[in-house]
XYZ file of C-alpha atoms in Angstrom:
643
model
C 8.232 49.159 19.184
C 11.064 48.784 16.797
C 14.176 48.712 18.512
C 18.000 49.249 17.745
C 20.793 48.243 19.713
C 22.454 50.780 21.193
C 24.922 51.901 24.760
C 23.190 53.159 28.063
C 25.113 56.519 29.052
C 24.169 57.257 33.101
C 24.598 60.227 34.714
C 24.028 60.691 38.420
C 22.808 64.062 39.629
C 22.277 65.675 43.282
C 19.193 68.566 42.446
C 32.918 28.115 44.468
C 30.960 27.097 41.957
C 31.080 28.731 38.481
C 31.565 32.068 40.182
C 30.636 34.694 37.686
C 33.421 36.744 38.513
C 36.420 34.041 38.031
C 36.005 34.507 33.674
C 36.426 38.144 33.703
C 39.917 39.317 33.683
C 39.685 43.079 33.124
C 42.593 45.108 34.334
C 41.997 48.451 36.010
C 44.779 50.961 37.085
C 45.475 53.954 38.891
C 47.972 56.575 39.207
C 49.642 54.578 41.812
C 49.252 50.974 40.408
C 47.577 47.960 38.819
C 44.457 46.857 41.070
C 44.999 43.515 42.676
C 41.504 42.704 42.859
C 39.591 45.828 41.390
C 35.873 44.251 41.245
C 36.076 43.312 44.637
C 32.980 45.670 45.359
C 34.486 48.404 47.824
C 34.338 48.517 51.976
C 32.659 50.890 54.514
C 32.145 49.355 57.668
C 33.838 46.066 58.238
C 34.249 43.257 60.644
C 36.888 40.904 60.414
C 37.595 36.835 60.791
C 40.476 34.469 60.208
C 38.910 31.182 58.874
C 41.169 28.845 56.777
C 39.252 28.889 53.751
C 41.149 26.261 51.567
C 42.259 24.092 53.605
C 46.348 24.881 53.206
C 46.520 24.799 57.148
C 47.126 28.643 57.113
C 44.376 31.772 58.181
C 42.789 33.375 55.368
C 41.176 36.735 55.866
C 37.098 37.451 56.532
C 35.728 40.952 55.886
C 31.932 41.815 56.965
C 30.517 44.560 55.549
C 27.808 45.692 57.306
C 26.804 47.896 54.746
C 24.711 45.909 52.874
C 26.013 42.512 54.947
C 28.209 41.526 52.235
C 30.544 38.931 52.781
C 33.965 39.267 51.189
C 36.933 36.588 51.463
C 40.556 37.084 51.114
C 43.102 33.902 50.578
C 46.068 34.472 52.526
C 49.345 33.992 49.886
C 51.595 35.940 52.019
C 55.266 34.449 53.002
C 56.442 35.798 56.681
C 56.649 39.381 56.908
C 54.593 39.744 54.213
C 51.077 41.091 53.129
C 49.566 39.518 50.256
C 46.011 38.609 50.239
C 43.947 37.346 46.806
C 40.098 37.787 46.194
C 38.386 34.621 46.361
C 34.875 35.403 45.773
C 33.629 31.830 45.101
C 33.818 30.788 49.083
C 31.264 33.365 50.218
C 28.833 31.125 49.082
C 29.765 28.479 51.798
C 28.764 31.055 54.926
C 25.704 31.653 56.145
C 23.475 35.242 55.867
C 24.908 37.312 58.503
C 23.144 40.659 59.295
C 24.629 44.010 60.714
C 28.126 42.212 62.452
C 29.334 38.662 63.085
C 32.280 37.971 65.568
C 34.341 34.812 64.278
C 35.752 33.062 67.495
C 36.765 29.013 68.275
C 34.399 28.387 71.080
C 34.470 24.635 71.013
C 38.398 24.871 71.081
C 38.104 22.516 67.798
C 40.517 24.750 65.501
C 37.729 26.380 63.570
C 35.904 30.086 64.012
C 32.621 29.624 64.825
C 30.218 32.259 64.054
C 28.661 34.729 66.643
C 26.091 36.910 64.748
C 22.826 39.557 65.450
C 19.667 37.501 65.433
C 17.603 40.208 63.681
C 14.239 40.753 65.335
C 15.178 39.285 68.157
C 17.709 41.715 70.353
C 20.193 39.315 70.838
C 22.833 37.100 69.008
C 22.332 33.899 67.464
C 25.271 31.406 66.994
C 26.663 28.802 64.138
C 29.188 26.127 64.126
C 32.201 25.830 61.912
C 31.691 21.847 60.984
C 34.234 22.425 57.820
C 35.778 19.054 56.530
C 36.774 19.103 52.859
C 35.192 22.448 52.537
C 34.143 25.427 54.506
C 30.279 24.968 55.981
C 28.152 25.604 59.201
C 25.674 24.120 61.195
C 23.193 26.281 63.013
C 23.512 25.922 66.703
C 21.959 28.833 68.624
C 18.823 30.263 67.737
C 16.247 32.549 68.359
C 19.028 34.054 70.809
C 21.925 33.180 73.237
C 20.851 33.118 76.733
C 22.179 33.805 79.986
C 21.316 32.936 84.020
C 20.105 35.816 85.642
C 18.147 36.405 88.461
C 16.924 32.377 88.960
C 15.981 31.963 84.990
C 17.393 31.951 81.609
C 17.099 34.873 80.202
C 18.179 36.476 76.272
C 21.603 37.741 76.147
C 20.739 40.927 74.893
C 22.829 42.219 71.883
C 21.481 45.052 69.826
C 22.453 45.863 65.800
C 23.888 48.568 66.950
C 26.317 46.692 69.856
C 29.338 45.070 69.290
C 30.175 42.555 72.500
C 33.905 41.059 73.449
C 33.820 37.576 73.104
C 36.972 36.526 75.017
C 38.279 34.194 77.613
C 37.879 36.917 80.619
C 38.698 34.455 83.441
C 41.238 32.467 82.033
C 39.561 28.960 82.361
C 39.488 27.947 78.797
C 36.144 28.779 77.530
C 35.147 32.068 75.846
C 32.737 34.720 78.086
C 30.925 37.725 76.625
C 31.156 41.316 77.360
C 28.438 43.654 76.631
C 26.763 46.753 78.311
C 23.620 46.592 80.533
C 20.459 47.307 78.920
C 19.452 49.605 81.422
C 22.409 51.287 82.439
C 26.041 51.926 81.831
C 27.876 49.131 83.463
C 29.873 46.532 81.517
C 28.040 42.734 82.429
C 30.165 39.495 82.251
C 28.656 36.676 80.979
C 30.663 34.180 82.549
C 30.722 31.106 80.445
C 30.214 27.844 82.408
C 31.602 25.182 79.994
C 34.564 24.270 82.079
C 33.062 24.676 84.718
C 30.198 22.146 84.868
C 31.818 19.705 81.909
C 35.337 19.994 81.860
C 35.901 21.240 78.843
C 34.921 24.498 76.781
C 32.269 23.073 73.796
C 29.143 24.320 75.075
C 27.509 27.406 75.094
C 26.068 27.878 78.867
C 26.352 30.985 80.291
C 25.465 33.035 83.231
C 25.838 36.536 84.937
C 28.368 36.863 86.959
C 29.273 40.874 87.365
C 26.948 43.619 86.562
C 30.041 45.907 86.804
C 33.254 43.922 85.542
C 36.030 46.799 85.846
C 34.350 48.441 87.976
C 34.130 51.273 85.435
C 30.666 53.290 84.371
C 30.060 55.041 80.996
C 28.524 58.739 80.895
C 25.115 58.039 79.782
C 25.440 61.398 78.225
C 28.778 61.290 76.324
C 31.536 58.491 76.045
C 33.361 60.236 79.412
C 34.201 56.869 81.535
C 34.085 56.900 85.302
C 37.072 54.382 86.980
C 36.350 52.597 90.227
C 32.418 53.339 90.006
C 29.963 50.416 90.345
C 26.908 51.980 92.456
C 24.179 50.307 90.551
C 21.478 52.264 89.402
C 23.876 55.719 89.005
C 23.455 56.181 85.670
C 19.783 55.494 85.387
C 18.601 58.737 87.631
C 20.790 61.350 85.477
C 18.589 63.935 83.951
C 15.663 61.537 84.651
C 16.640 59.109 81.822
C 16.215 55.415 81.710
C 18.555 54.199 79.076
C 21.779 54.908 78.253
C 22.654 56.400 74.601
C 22.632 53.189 72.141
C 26.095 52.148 70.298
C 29.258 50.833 71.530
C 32.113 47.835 70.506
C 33.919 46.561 72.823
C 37.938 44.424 72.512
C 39.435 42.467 75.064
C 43.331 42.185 74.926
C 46.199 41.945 77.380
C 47.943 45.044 75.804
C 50.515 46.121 79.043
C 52.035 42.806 79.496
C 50.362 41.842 83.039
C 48.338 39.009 82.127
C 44.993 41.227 82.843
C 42.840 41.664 79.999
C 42.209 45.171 79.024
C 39.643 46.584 77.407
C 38.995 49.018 74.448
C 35.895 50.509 73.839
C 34.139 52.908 71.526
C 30.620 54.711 71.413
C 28.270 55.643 69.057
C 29.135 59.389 67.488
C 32.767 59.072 68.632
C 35.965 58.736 66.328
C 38.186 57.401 68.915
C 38.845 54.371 70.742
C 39.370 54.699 74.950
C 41.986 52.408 75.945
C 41.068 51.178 79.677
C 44.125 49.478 81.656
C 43.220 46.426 83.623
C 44.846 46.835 86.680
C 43.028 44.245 89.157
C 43.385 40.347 89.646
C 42.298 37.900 87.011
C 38.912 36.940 89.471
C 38.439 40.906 89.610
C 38.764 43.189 86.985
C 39.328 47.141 88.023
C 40.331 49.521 85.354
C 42.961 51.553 86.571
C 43.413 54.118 83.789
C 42.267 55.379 80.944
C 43.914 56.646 77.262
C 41.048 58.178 74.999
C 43.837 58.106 72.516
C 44.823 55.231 70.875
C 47.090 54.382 69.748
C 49.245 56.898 71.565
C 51.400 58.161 68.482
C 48.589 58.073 65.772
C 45.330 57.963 67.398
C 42.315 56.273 65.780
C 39.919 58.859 64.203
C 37.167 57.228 62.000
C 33.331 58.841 61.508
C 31.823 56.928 64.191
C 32.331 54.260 66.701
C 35.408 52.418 65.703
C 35.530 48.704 65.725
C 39.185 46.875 66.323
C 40.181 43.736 65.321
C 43.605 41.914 66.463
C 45.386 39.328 64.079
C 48.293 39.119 61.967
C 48.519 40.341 58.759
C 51.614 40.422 57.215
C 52.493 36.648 58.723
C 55.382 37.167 61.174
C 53.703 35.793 64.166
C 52.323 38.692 65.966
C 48.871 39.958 65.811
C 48.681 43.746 64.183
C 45.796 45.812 64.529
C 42.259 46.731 61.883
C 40.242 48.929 63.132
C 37.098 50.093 60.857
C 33.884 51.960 61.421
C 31.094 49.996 63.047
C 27.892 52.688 63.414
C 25.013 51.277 61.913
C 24.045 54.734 60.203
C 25.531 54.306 56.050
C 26.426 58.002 56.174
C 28.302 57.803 59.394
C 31.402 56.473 57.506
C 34.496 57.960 55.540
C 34.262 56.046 52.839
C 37.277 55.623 51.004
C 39.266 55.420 53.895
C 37.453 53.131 56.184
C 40.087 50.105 57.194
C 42.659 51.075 58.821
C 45.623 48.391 59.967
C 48.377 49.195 62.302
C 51.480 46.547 62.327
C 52.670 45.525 65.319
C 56.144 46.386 65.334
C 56.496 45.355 69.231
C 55.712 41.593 70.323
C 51.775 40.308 71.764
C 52.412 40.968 75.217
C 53.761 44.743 74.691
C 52.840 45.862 71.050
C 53.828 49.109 69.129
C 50.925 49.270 66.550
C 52.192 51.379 64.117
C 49.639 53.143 61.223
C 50.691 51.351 57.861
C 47.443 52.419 55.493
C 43.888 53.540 56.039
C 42.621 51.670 53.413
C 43.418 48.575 53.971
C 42.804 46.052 50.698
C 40.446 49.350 49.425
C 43.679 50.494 47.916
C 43.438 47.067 45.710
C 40.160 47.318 44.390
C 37.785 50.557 42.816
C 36.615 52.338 45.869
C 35.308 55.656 44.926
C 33.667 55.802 48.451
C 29.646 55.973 49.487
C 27.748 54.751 46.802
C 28.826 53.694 43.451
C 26.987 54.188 39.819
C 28.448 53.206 37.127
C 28.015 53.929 33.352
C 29.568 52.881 30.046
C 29.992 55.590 27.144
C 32.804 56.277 24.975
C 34.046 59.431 26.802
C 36.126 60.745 24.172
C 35.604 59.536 21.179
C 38.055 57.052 20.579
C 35.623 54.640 19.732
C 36.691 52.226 23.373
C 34.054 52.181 25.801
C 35.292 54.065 29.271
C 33.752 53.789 32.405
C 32.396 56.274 34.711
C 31.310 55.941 38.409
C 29.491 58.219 40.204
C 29.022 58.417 43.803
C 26.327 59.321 46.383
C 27.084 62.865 46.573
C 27.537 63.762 42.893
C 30.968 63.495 42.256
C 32.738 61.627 39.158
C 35.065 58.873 38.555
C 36.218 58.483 35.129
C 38.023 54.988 34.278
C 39.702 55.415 30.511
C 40.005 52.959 27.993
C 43.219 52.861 27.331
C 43.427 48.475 25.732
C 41.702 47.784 22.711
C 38.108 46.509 21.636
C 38.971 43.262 22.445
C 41.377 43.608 25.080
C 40.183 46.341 27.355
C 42.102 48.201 30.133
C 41.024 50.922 32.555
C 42.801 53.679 34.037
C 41.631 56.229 36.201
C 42.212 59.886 34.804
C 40.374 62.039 37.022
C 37.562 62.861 39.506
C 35.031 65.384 38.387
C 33.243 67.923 41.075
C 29.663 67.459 41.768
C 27.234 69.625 40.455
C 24.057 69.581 41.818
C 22.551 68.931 45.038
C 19.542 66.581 44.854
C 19.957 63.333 44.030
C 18.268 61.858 41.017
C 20.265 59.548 38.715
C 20.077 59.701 34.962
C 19.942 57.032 31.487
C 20.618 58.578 28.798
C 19.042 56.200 25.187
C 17.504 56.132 22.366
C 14.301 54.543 23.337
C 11.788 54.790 20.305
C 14.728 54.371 17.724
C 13.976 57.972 15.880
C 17.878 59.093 16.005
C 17.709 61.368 19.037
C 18.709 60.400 22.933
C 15.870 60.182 25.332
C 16.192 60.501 29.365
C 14.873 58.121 31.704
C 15.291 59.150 35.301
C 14.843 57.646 38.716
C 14.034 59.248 42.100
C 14.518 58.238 45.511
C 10.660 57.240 45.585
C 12.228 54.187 43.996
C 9.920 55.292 40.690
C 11.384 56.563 36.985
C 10.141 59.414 34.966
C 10.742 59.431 30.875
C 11.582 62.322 29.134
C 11.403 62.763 25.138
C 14.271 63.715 23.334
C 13.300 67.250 21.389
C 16.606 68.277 19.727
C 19.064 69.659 22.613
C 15.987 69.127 25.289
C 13.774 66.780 26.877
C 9.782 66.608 27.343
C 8.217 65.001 29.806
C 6.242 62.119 28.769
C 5.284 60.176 31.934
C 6.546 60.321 36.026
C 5.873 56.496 36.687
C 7.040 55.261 33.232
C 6.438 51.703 32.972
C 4.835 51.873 36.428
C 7.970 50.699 37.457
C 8.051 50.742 41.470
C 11.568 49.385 43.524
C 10.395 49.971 47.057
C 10.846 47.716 49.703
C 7.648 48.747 52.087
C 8.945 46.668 54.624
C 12.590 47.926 55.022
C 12.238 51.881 54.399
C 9.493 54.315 52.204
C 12.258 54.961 49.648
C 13.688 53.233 46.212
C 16.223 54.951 44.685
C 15.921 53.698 41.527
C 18.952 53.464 39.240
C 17.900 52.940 35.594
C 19.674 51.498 32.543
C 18.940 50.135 29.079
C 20.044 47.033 27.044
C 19.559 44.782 24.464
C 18.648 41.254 24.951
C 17.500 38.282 22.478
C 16.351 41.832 20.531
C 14.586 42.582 23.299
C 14.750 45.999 24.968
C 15.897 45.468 28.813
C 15.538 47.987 31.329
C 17.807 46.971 34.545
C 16.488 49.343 37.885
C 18.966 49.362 40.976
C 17.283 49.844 44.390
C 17.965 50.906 47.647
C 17.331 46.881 49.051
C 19.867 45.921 46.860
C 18.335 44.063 44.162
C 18.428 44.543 40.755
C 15.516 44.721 39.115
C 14.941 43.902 35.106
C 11.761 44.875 32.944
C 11.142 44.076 29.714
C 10.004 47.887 28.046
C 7.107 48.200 25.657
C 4.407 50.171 24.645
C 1.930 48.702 27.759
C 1.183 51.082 30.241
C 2.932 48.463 32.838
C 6.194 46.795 32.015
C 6.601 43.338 32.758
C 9.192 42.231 35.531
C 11.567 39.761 33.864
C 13.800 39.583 36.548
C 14.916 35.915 36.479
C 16.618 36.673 33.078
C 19.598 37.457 34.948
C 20.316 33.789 36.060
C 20.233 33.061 32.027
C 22.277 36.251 31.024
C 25.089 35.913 33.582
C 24.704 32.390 35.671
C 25.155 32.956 39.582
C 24.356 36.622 39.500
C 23.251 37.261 43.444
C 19.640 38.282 44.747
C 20.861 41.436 46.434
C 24.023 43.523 46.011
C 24.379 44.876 49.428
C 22.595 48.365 49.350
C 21.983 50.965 46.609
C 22.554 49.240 43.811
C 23.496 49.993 40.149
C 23.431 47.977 36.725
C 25.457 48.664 33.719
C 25.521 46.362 31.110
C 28.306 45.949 27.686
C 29.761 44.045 25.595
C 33.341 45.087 27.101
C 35.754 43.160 25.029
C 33.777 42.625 21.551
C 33.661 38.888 22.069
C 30.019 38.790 21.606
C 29.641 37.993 25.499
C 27.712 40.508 28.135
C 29.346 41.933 30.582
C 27.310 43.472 33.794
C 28.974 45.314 36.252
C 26.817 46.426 39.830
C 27.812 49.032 42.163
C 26.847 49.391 45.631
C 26.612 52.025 48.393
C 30.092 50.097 49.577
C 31.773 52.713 46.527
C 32.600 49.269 44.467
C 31.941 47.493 41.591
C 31.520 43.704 40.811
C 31.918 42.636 37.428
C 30.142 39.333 36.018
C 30.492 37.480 32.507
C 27.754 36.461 30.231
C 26.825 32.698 29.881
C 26.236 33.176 26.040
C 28.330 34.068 23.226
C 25.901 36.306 21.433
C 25.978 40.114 21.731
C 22.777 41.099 23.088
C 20.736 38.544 20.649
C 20.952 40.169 17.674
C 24.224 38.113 16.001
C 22.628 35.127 16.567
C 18.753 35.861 15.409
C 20.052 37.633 11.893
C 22.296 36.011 11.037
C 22.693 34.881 7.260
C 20.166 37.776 6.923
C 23.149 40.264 5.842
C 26.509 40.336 5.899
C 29.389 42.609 7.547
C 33.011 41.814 6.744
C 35.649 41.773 7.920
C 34.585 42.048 11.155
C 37.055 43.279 13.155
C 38.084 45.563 10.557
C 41.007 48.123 10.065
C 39.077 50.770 8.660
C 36.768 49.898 5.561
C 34.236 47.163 5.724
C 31.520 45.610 3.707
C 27.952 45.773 3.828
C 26.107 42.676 1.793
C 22.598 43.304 1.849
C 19.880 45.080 0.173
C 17.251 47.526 1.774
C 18.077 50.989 4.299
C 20.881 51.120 6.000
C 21.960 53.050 9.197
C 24.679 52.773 11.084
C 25.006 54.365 14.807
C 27.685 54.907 17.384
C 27.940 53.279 20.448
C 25.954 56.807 21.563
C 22.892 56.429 19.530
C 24.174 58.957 16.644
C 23.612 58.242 13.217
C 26.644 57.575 11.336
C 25.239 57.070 7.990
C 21.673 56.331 6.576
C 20.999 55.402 3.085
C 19.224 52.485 0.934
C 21.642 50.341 -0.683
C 21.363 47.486 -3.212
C 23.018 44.130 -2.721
C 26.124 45.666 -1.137
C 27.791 49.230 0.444
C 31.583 49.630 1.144
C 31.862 51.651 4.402
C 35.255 53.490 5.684
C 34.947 54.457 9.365
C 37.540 55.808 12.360
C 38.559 53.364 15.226
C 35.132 52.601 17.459
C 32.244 50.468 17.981
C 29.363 50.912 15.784
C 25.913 49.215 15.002
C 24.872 48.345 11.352
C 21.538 48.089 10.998
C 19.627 47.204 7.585
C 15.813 47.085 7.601
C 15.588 46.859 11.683
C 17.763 44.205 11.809
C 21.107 44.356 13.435
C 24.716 43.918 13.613
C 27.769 44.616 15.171
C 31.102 46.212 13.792
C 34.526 46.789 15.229
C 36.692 48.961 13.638
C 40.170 48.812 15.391
């Protein structure tokens, strides 16, 4: 197949060491303001830590995504009184995998968060230990599962993907205890931890059952209704004949009134709201006293599902403020764009006044364009820059203008477009077989791509499992959907396929009925790129600032981007390979260039349309407008920027 380099244009339809990231410096603004940290990747349903990450003896700031259990890590610049947090990407790489939610508490009282996590497979929660020295690292300490004495044996600690406990110091001793619901019923258990107790001092991790109904509260097993000063065991398990309650709930343990007591907050699966519960018993016996299903009183938490909270300070004046984000383990059952939401406290720890300050907390600092996130380059309006364009899960549009220069590129978002149609597919358009016209590759949530001819202004089908290129992940889920996109490589023609698991996937096309999988060419095109991407992902790849170097920028269902840098400083092989072979010059140029060379020339926009075609001897002078373009003498090929 002879190919010639040319720009993918998608369309989406509904019918710390050597970080990639840390060379890229590509500015992207909005209406509003200049993104702090735009390539951060986006948020939808996140837990949060405070681990000091660089060892300045102040609390940097942890976000888990469980969305794709990414891992996302904030440096904490801020003076007191102020909010100012900086993406450090290149410490994520110190933590280990967490899946579906990770609580970060100090249970060996050594100064460091320790890591409570969901042992998957297992139904309960597996544990590591912060052993940081000169940098941040963890030592496995708990696994399958944490147990727990009950009834005369050790027995799992039971903690579901879809359950959030309270890790806390209930009694007051010292040592941190666990709350989570019963699996059969609707009681809150206390897992009583038994450090102090039998050693003296809180490092170990021994715990048993101590109250099958702390609070003496009970949950409706048919709605998130909660019944004070109720502990006859076994109530819940004879209503309507059922024998489990419905699954989903977080819990938080704080003192909020002032008395000492710990109180609790709790949500439930399906819910927006958080129920405050008011501890009003003795510090041996817990008895919930009254209830607030709003809360905060003056601007009540209302998120898609399930809300999780999270107490620390934020803006560095000493008191801990309030982040609350969704927690349901369902990716639609999220809003998206606005899915952190941190309330200062404007009163002190023991009585706070948590006041709403933004719903999208460090989302409003990076390109968020909510569930799911598709991005394509094409030169949108003909200005010869390359814009970017995001779509998301549902259909609808981001456009990001160019609005630098070839070399020194700036984004701005302009405007959202409306979706169209209604079943999702999502769309390359390229000039596969080189013949002048744009052909359509399309995947399909069967994780599989179909290829479609160019024929003037319309498209023939040439095969539904082009390439028999196949994304699924049989052991996660029966769909793929794949995300195609086409580059050149080394003169190659890559085809990059984002997946539902995450990865992204790179074949090498050709005229064989199966392409082959060349997949670990992305550790030599951009060193460090990740195995997965969270979930849903998306490739794009260009030359972004005409230095020669590739730049590849992933979405993921998160509604973010991440952009990574090229390790070589050859545009997609061909400057290298040819040349000597012909000559362009200058190169930039300010208009009118010069072709040295003899044989047919074409030369293409960064769309695939032919410029100019003709046979030349020895040498052509060109005059083009402001753009990108791709010179091209007897299949060999060269870039030209005209600025």
């Amino acid at each position: 197949m002879n190919h010639r380099v040319g720009i993918m244009l998608l369309f989406l339809s509904f019918s710390l060491f050597g970080n990639p990231q840390e060379n890229v410096d590509i500015q992207v603004r909005t209406t509003q303001n200049t993104l702090a940290f735009p390539w951060a990747g986006g948020l939808n349903a996140c837990q949060f830590g405070r681990i000091d990450l660089d060892s300045d003896g102040r609390k940097d700031l942890i976000a888990f995504d469980r969305h794709g259990n990414r891992l996302l890590c904030f440096l904490n610049r801020g003076g007191r009184g102020e909010i100012n947090y900086v993406f450090a990407p290149e410490y994520a790489k110190f933590f280990p995998k967490l899946t579906d939610w990770a609580i970060f508490a100090d249970y060996d009282g050594d100064g460091r968060e320790d890591i409570f996590t969901y042992s998957k497979g297992w139904a309960g929660m597996k544990v590591y230990r912060n052993i940081s020295t000169e940098y941040v690292d963890f030592e496995l300490v708990v696994f399958p599962y944490l147990t727990s004495w009950q009834g005369g044996g050790e027995v799992n600690l039971i903690a579901t993907n879809a359950d959030y406990p309270a890790i806390y110091d209930i009694d007051g001793d010292g040592d941190l205890d666990i709350l989570t619901f019963g699996v059969l019923g609707t009681f809150i258990e206390k897992h009583q931890n038994q450090s102090m107790e039998r050693y003296g001092c809180r490092d170990s991790l021994v715990f048993e059952k101590t109250d099958h109904c702390w609070g003496r509260v009970a949950e409706s097993e048919e709605d998130n209704t909660m019944f004070l000063d109720t502990c006859l065991f076994g109530k819940s398990l004879i209503v309507n004949g059922k024998s489990f309650r419905h699954r989903g709930a977080t819990f938080a343990v704080r003192d909020l009134t002032g008395n000492g007591l710990p109180d609790l907050l709790l949500a439930d699966v399906d819910y927006p709201s958080l129920t405050f519960l008011k501890n009003g018993g003795t510090p041996e016996n817990a008895l919930m006293v009254s209830q607030q299903t709003q809360f905060p009183e003056n601007e009540p938490i209302r998120l898609a599902s399930m809300p999780v909270p999270f107490f620390t300070d934020i803006d560095n004046d000493g008191i801990d403020d309030l982040l609350v984000s969704p927690f349901d383990p369902n990716p639609m059952a999220c809003e998206g764009k606005e899915s952190v939401w941190l309330y200062l406290n404007r009163g002190t720890n023991e009585n706070p006044d948590f006041q709403l300050y933004t719903k999208s907390f460090l989302q409003n600092e990076m390109i968020d364009v909510g569930k799911g996130a598709y991005p394509a380059f094409t030169d949108c309006d003909g200005d010869g820059l390359t814009d970017l364009t995001v779509r998301d899960f549902y259909g609808q549009t981001t456009v990001f203008k160019n609005i630098g220069t070839t070399q020194y590129p700036v984004f701005e978002q302009i405007e959202t477009v409306p979706s169209i149609d209604s079943s999702w597919s999502a769309r390359c358009y390229f000039d596969v077989d080189c013949d002048g016209t744009l052909d359509l590759v399309e995947g399909n949530i069967e994780g599989r791509l179909s290829f479609y001819k160019g024929q003037g202004n319309d498209f023939g089908l040439v095969s539904d499992f082009w390439g028999a290129v196949d994304v699924r992940d049989y052991s996660s889920s029966y769909f793929g959907y794949s995300v195609p996109s086409l580059f050149y490589y080394r003169n190659d023609l890559l085809l990059c396929v984002g997946s539902e698991q995450g990865k992204l996937f790179l074949y090498r096309v050709s005229d064989d009925v199966v392409f082959e999988e060349v997949s670990f060419l992305w550790q030599e095109i951009c060193l460090g790129m990740p195995e997965s991407f969270g979930m849903h992902s998306a490739g794009a790849v260009a030359d972004l600032n005409g230095d020669g170097v590739l730049e590849v920028v992933v979405g993921n269902f998160s509604g973010g981007l991440q952009l990574f840098n090229s390790n070589i400083a050859v545009s997609q092989g061909v400057e290298e390979e040819f040349a000597g072979l012909f000559s362009v010059y200058p190169n930039p140029s300010e208009g009118c260039f010069t072709v040295e060379g003899t044989g047919v020339l074409r030369i293409t926009d960064v769309l695939g349309r032919v410029i100019m075609e003709k046979e030349i001897i020895d040498s052509e002078k060109v005059a083009l407008p402001k753009g990108l373009y791709f010179v091209t003498l007897d299949g060999k090929t060269r870039k030209i920027v005209v600025d």
